[in-house]
Amino acid sequence: MWERTFGDHDWTAWALISLSKIRLAQGDAAEAVSLAGRAVQILKIVYGPEHAEVRSTLNLQASALTALGKP
């Protein structure tokens, strides 16, 4: 719903990050990787590729990949 309403907006990214964290906590690391990846794409558009929030979200994605056994 956020993506349809706001598109590539930081609010959409924050919603995706939250969902990614929830999915990771629930043990659905594959979905967490996907959600975090989409959030990274949006954050790069909104803030630029070197922004701290991009790095933070990449760390979240890396944690999900590690949970899948793909460090």
PDB file of N, CA and C in Angstrom:
ATOM      1  N   MET A   1       0.820  -1.183   0.000  1.00  0.00           N
ATOM      2  CA  MET A   1       0.000   0.000   0.000  1.00  0.00           C
ATOM      3  C   MET A   1       0.872   1.258   0.000  1.00  0.00           C
ATOM      4  N   TRP A   2       1.942   1.271   0.798  1.00  0.00           N
ATOM      5  CA  TRP A   2       2.821   2.444   0.845  1.00  0.00           C
ATOM      6  C   TRP A   2       3.449   2.699  -0.511  1.00  0.00           C
ATOM      7  N   GLU A   3       3.881   1.629  -1.177  1.00  0.00           N
ATOM      8  CA  GLU A   3       4.524   1.817  -2.474  1.00  0.00           C
ATOM      9  C   GLU A   3       3.543   2.370  -3.508  1.00  0.00           C
ATOM     10  N   ARG A   4       2.314   1.896  -3.491  1.00  0.00           N
ATOM     11  CA  ARG A   4       1.312   2.418  -4.423  1.00  0.00           C
ATOM     12  C   ARG A   4       0.978   3.869  -4.115  1.00  0.00           C
ATOM     13  N   THR A   5       0.929   4.217  -2.845  1.00  0.00           N
ATOM     14  CA  THR A   5       0.534   5.565  -2.444  1.00  0.00           C
ATOM     15  C   THR A   5       1.669   6.567  -2.602  1.00  0.00           C
ATOM     16  N   PHE A   6       2.848   6.227  -2.110  1.00  0.00           N
ATOM     17  CA  PHE A   6       3.955   7.182  -2.061  1.00  0.00           C
ATOM     18  C   PHE A   6       5.070   6.909  -3.066  1.00  0.00           C
ATOM     19  N   GLY A   7       5.138   5.694  -3.605  1.00  0.00           N
ATOM     20  CA  GLY A   7       6.204   5.370  -4.554  1.00  0.00           C
ATOM     21  C   GLY A   7       7.562   5.355  -3.860  1.00  0.00           C
ATOM     22  N   ASP A   8       8.572   5.903  -4.539  1.00  0.00           N
ATOM     23  CA  ASP A   8       9.934   5.931  -3.999  1.00  0.00           C
ATOM     24  C   ASP A   8      10.084   7.086  -3.016  1.00  0.00           C
ATOM     25  N   HIS A   9       9.553   6.897  -1.844  1.00  0.00           N
ATOM     26  CA  HIS A   9       9.547   7.913  -0.789  1.00  0.00           C
ATOM     27  C   HIS A   9      10.190   7.296   0.447  1.00  0.00           C
ATOM     28  N   ASP A  10      10.796   8.140   1.275  1.00  0.00           N
ATOM     29  CA  ASP A  10      11.449   7.575   2.463  1.00  0.00           C
ATOM     30  C   ASP A  10      10.457   6.880   3.391  1.00  0.00           C
ATOM     31  N   TRP A  11       9.209   7.294   3.404  1.00  0.00           N
ATOM     32  CA  TRP A  11       8.212   6.599   4.235  1.00  0.00           C
ATOM     33  C   TRP A  11       8.037   5.167   3.767  1.00  0.00           C
ATOM     34  N   THR A  12       8.052   4.973   2.468  1.00  0.00           N
ATOM     35  CA  THR A  12       7.956   3.618   1.922  1.00  0.00           C
ATOM     36  C   THR A  12       9.146   2.789   2.380  1.00  0.00           C
ATOM     37  N   ALA A  13      10.326   3.386   2.315  1.00  0.00           N
ATOM     38  CA  ALA A  13      11.532   2.671   2.750  1.00  0.00           C
ATOM     39  C   ALA A  13      11.442   2.287   4.225  1.00  0.00           C
ATOM     40  N   TRP A  14      10.974   3.199   5.058  1.00  0.00           N
ATOM     41  CA  TRP A  14      10.876   2.897   6.503  1.00  0.00           C
ATOM     42  C   TRP A  14       9.892   1.755   6.743  1.00  0.00           C
ATOM     43  N   ALA A  15       8.785   1.749   6.005  1.00  0.00           N
ATOM     44  CA  ALA A  15       7.817   0.652   6.149  1.00  0.00           C
ATOM     45  C   ALA A  15       8.457  -0.677   5.738  1.00  0.00           C
ATOM     46  N   LEU A  16       9.208  -0.670   4.633  1.00  0.00           N
ATOM     47  CA  LEU A  16       9.880  -1.884   4.180  1.00  0.00           C
ATOM     48  C   LEU A  16      10.936  -2.357   5.180  1.00  0.00           C
ATOM     49  N   ILE A  17      11.652  -1.417   5.779  1.00  0.00           N
ATOM     50  CA  ILE A  17      12.653  -1.769   6.790  1.00  0.00           C
ATOM     51  C   ILE A  17      11.976  -2.429   7.994  1.00  0.00           C
ATOM     52  N   SER A  18      10.879  -1.842   8.439  1.00  0.00           N
ATOM     53  CA  SER A  18      10.149  -2.415   9.576  1.00  0.00           C
ATOM     54  C   SER A  18       9.652  -3.818   9.254  1.00  0.00           C
ATOM     55  N   LEU A  19       9.081  -3.984   8.070  1.00  0.00           N
ATOM     56  CA  LEU A  19       8.614  -5.311   7.667  1.00  0.00           C
ATOM     57  C   LEU A  19       9.765  -6.302   7.575  1.00  0.00           C
ATOM     58  N   SER A  20      10.899  -5.846   7.082  1.00  0.00           N
ATOM     59  CA  SER A  20      12.068  -6.715   6.986  1.00  0.00           C
ATOM     60  C   SER A  20      12.505  -7.192   8.363  1.00  0.00           C
ATOM     61  N   LYS A  21      12.544  -6.287   9.313  1.00  0.00           N
ATOM     62  CA  LYS A  21      12.919  -6.661  10.686  1.00  0.00           C
ATOM     63  C   LYS A  21      11.935  -7.659  11.274  1.00  0.00           C
ATOM     64  N   ILE A  22      10.653  -7.445  11.021  1.00  0.00           N
ATOM     65  CA  ILE A  22       9.626  -8.362  11.531  1.00  0.00           C
ATOM     66  C   ILE A  22       9.790  -9.744  10.905  1.00  0.00           C
ATOM     67  N   ARG A  23       9.962  -9.783   9.578  1.00  0.00           N
ATOM     68  CA  ARG A  23      10.124 -11.073   8.890  1.00  0.00           C
ATOM     69  C   ARG A  23      11.372 -11.805   9.370  1.00  0.00           C
ATOM     70  N   LEU A  24      12.444 -11.063   9.589  1.00  0.00           N
ATOM     71  CA  LEU A  24      13.665 -11.691  10.085  1.00  0.00           C
ATOM     72  C   LEU A  24      13.430 -12.279  11.471  1.00  0.00           C
ATOM     73  N   ALA A  25      12.756 -11.542  12.333  1.00  0.00           N
ATOM     74  CA  ALA A  25      12.455 -12.030  13.687  1.00  0.00           C
ATOM     75  C   ALA A  25      11.535 -13.259  13.646  1.00  0.00           C
ATOM     76  N   GLN A  26      10.687 -13.328  12.630  1.00  0.00           N
ATOM     77  CA  GLN A  26       9.774 -14.466  12.480  1.00  0.00           C
ATOM     78  C   GLN A  26      10.443 -15.671  11.822  1.00  0.00           C
ATOM     79  N   GLY A  27      11.676 -15.483  11.375  1.00  0.00           N
ATOM     80  CA  GLY A  27      12.401 -16.579  10.765  1.00  0.00           C
ATOM     81  C   GLY A  27      12.275 -16.651   9.253  1.00  0.00           C
ATOM     82  N   ASP A  28      11.663 -15.650   8.637  1.00  0.00           N
ATOM     83  CA  ASP A  28      11.522 -15.614   7.184  1.00  0.00           C
ATOM     84  C   ASP A  28      12.614 -14.720   6.602  1.00  0.00           C
ATOM     85  N   ALA A  29      13.842 -15.239   6.639  1.00  0.00           N
ATOM     86  CA  ALA A  29      14.997 -14.450   6.219  1.00  0.00           C
ATOM     87  C   ALA A  29      14.964 -14.129   4.729  1.00  0.00           C
ATOM     88  N   ALA A  30      14.439 -15.025   3.917  1.00  0.00           N
ATOM     89  CA  ALA A  30      14.382 -14.767   2.475  1.00  0.00           C
ATOM     90  C   ALA A  30      13.518 -13.542   2.177  1.00  0.00           C
ATOM     91  N   GLU A  31      12.395 -13.447   2.823  1.00  0.00           N
ATOM     92  CA  GLU A  31      11.525 -12.276   2.634  1.00  0.00           C
ATOM     93  C   GLU A  31      12.185 -11.025   3.203  1.00  0.00           C
ATOM     94  N   ALA A  32      12.885 -11.171   4.318  1.00  0.00           N
ATOM     95  CA  ALA A  32      13.595 -10.036   4.916  1.00  0.00           C
ATOM     96  C   ALA A  32      14.656  -9.485   3.969  1.00  0.00           C
ATOM     97  N   VAL A  33      15.363 -10.370   3.276  1.00  0.00           N
ATOM     98  CA  VAL A  33      16.375  -9.945   2.300  1.00  0.00           C
ATOM     99  C   VAL A  33      15.718  -9.122   1.197  1.00  0.00           C
ATOM    100  N   SER A  34      14.623  -9.616   0.690  1.00  0.00           N
ATOM    101  CA  SER A  34      13.920  -8.947  -0.402  1.00  0.00           C
ATOM    102  C   SER A  34      13.408  -7.569   0.018  1.00  0.00           C
ATOM    103  N   LEU A  35      12.783  -7.501   1.165  1.00  0.00           N
ATOM    104  CA  LEU A  35      12.240  -6.231   1.654  1.00  0.00           C
ATOM    105  C   LEU A  35      13.337  -5.211   1.918  1.00  0.00           C
ATOM    106  N   ALA A  36      14.419  -5.659   2.537  1.00  0.00           N
ATOM    107  CA  ALA A  36      15.539  -4.752   2.809  1.00  0.00           C
ATOM    108  C   ALA A  36      16.172  -4.281   1.500  1.00  0.00           C
ATOM    109  N   GLY A  37      16.254  -5.162   0.535  1.00  0.00           N
ATOM    110  CA  GLY A  37      16.809  -4.787  -0.762  1.00  0.00           C
ATOM    111  C   GLY A  37      16.004  -3.698  -1.441  1.00  0.00           C
ATOM    112  N   ARG A  38      14.705  -3.821  -1.394  1.00  0.00           N
ATOM    113  CA  ARG A  38      13.841  -2.781  -1.984  1.00  0.00           C
ATOM    114  C   ARG A  38      14.011  -1.471  -1.217  1.00  0.00           C
ATOM    115  N   ALA A  39      14.107  -1.549   0.103  1.00  0.00           N
ATOM    116  CA  ALA A  39      14.319  -0.343   0.908  1.00  0.00           C
ATOM    117  C   ALA A  39      15.630   0.336   0.544  1.00  0.00           C
ATOM    118  N   VAL A  40      16.677  -0.453   0.318  1.00  0.00           N
ATOM    119  CA  VAL A  40      17.977   0.100  -0.084  1.00  0.00           C
ATOM    120  C   VAL A  40      17.844   0.851  -1.403  1.00  0.00           C
ATOM    121  N   GLN A  41      17.144   0.261  -2.359  1.00  0.00           N
ATOM    122  CA  GLN A  41      16.947   0.930  -3.648  1.00  0.00           C
ATOM    123  C   GLN A  41      16.295   2.298  -3.471  1.00  0.00           C
ATOM    124  N   ILE A  42      15.257   2.341  -2.660  1.00  0.00           N
ATOM    125  CA  ILE A  42      14.544   3.601  -2.436  1.00  0.00           C
ATOM    126  C   ILE A  42      15.433   4.602  -1.709  1.00  0.00           C
ATOM    127  N   LEU A  43      16.125   4.152  -0.674  1.00  0.00           N
ATOM    128  CA  LEU A  43      16.977   5.066   0.085  1.00  0.00           C
ATOM    129  C   LEU A  43      18.094   5.642  -0.773  1.00  0.00           C
ATOM    130  N   LYS A  44      18.625   4.852  -1.692  1.00  0.00           N
ATOM    131  CA  LYS A  44      19.653   5.367  -2.596  1.00  0.00           C
ATOM    132  C   LYS A  44      19.094   6.477  -3.482  1.00  0.00           C
ATOM    133  N   ILE A  45      17.856   6.322  -3.919  1.00  0.00           N
ATOM    134  CA  ILE A  45      17.210   7.350  -4.733  1.00  0.00           C
ATOM    135  C   ILE A  45      16.960   8.609  -3.909  1.00  0.00           C
ATOM    136  N   VAL A  46      16.437   8.422  -2.702  1.00  0.00           N
ATOM    137  CA  VAL A  46      16.041   9.552  -1.860  1.00  0.00           C
ATOM    138  C   VAL A  46      17.243  10.273  -1.260  1.00  0.00           C
ATOM    139  N   TYR A  47      18.201   9.526  -0.706  1.00  0.00           N
ATOM    140  CA  TYR A  47      19.304  10.125   0.045  1.00  0.00           C
ATOM    141  C   TYR A  47      20.664  10.073  -0.655  1.00  0.00           C
ATOM    142  N   GLY A  48      20.791   9.202  -1.650  1.00  0.00           N
ATOM    143  CA  GLY A  48      22.087   8.995  -2.282  1.00  0.00           C
ATOM    144  C   GLY A  48      22.738   7.736  -1.738  1.00  0.00           C
ATOM    145  N   PRO A  49      23.634   7.146  -2.526  1.00  0.00           N
ATOM    146  CA  PRO A  49      24.193   5.842  -2.170  1.00  0.00           C
ATOM    147  C   PRO A  49      25.130   5.833  -0.960  1.00  0.00           C
ATOM    148  N   GLU A  50      25.650   6.967  -0.568  1.00  0.00           N
ATOM    149  CA  GLU A  50      26.612   7.015   0.540  1.00  0.00           C
ATOM    150  C   GLU A  50      25.981   7.371   1.887  1.00  0.00           C
ATOM    151  N   HIS A  51      24.686   7.519   1.931  1.00  0.00           N
ATOM    152  CA  HIS A  51      24.009   7.947   3.163  1.00  0.00           C
ATOM    153  C   HIS A  51      24.073   6.854   4.238  1.00  0.00           C
ATOM    154  N   ALA A  52      24.111   7.269   5.482  1.00  0.00           N
ATOM    155  CA  ALA A  52      24.195   6.333   6.614  1.00  0.00           C
ATOM    156  C   ALA A  52      22.999   5.385   6.667  1.00  0.00           C
ATOM    157  N   GLU A  53      21.821   5.839   6.288  1.00  0.00           N
ATOM    158  CA  GLU A  53      20.642   4.967   6.319  1.00  0.00           C
ATOM    159  C   GLU A  53      20.742   3.860   5.271  1.00  0.00           C
ATOM    160  N   VAL A  54      21.399   4.153   4.157  1.00  0.00           N
ATOM    161  CA  VAL A  54      21.634   3.111   3.153  1.00  0.00           C
ATOM    162  C   VAL A  54      22.534   2.041   3.747  1.00  0.00           C
ATOM    163  N   ARG A  55      23.615   2.462   4.401  1.00  0.00           N
ATOM    164  CA  ARG A  55      24.538   1.496   5.022  1.00  0.00           C
ATOM    165  C   ARG A  55      23.836   0.685   6.109  1.00  0.00           C
ATOM    166  N   SER A  56      23.024   1.338   6.910  1.00  0.00           N
ATOM    167  CA  SER A  56      22.307   0.648   7.979  1.00  0.00           C
ATOM    168  C   SER A  56      21.363  -0.415   7.414  1.00  0.00           C
ATOM    169  N   THR A  57      20.686  -0.074   6.346  1.00  0.00           N
ATOM    170  CA  THR A  57      19.751  -1.016   5.741  1.00  0.00           C
ATOM    171  C   THR A  57      20.492  -2.147   5.037  1.00  0.00           C
ATOM    172  N   LEU A  58      21.652  -1.852   4.468  1.00  0.00           N
ATOM    173  CA  LEU A  58      22.486  -2.915   3.908  1.00  0.00           C
ATOM    174  C   LEU A  58      22.934  -3.882   5.004  1.00  0.00           C
ATOM    175  N   ASN A  59      23.205  -3.365   6.198  1.00  0.00           N
ATOM    176  CA  ASN A  59      23.558  -4.233   7.326  1.00  0.00           C
ATOM    177  C   ASN A  59      22.395  -5.142   7.697  1.00  0.00           C
ATOM    178  N   LEU A  60      21.181  -4.601   7.656  1.00  0.00           N
ATOM    179  CA  LEU A  60      19.993  -5.417   7.923  1.00  0.00           C
ATOM    180  C   LEU A  60      19.882  -6.519   6.879  1.00  0.00           C
ATOM    181  N   GLN A  61      20.079  -6.166   5.628  1.00  0.00           N
ATOM    182  CA  GLN A  61      20.025  -7.152   4.563  1.00  0.00           C
ATOM    183  C   GLN A  61      21.116  -8.217   4.754  1.00  0.00           C
ATOM    184  N   ALA A  62      22.295  -7.793   5.159  1.00  0.00           N
ATOM    185  CA  ALA A  62      23.388  -8.732   5.411  1.00  0.00           C
ATOM    186  C   ALA A  62      23.045  -9.686   6.556  1.00  0.00           C
ATOM    187  N   SER A  63      22.384  -9.186   7.581  1.00  0.00           N
ATOM    188  CA  SER A  63      21.965 -10.051   8.697  1.00  0.00           C
ATOM    189  C   SER A  63      20.984 -11.112   8.205  1.00  0.00           C
ATOM    190  N   ALA A  64      20.078 -10.709   7.337  1.00  0.00           N
ATOM    191  CA  ALA A  64      19.114 -11.678   6.789  1.00  0.00           C
ATOM    192  C   ALA A  64      19.819 -12.701   5.912  1.00  0.00           C
ATOM    193  N   LEU A  65      20.774 -12.256   5.113  1.00  0.00           N
ATOM    194  CA  LEU A  65      21.544 -13.191   4.287  1.00  0.00           C
ATOM    195  C   LEU A  65      22.334 -14.163   5.137  1.00  0.00           C
ATOM    196  N   THR A  66      22.900 -13.677   6.231  1.00  0.00           N
ATOM    197  CA  THR A  66      23.640 -14.537   7.159  1.00  0.00           C
ATOM    198  C   THR A  66      22.711 -15.590   7.750  1.00  0.00           C
ATOM    199  N   ALA A  67      21.482 -15.174   8.075  1.00  0.00           N
ATOM    200  CA  ALA A  67      20.513 -16.123   8.616  1.00  0.00           C
ATOM    201  C   ALA A  67      20.166 -17.214   7.591  1.00  0.00           C
ATOM    202  N   LEU A  68      20.320 -16.893   6.312  1.00  0.00           N
ATOM    203  CA  LEU A  68      20.084 -17.885   5.256  1.00  0.00           C
ATOM    204  C   LEU A  68      21.316 -18.737   4.991  1.00  0.00           C
ATOM    205  N   GLY A  69      22.399 -18.433   5.699  1.00  0.00           N
ATOM    206  CA  GLY A  69      23.648 -19.154   5.475  1.00  0.00           C
ATOM    207  C   GLY A  69      24.435 -18.615   4.294  1.00  0.00           C
ATOM    208  N   LYS A  70      24.153 -17.354   3.930  1.00  0.00           N
ATOM    209  CA  LYS A  70      24.833 -16.728   2.793  1.00  0.00           C
ATOM    210  C   LYS A  70      25.525 -15.445   3.254  1.00  0.00           C
ATOM    211  N   PRO A  71      26.626 -15.576   3.993  1.00  0.00           N
ATOM    212  CA  PRO A  71      27.291 -14.362   4.492  1.00  0.00           C
ATOM    213  C   PRO A  71      27.896 -13.529   3.373  1.00  0.00           C
TER     214      PRO A  71
END
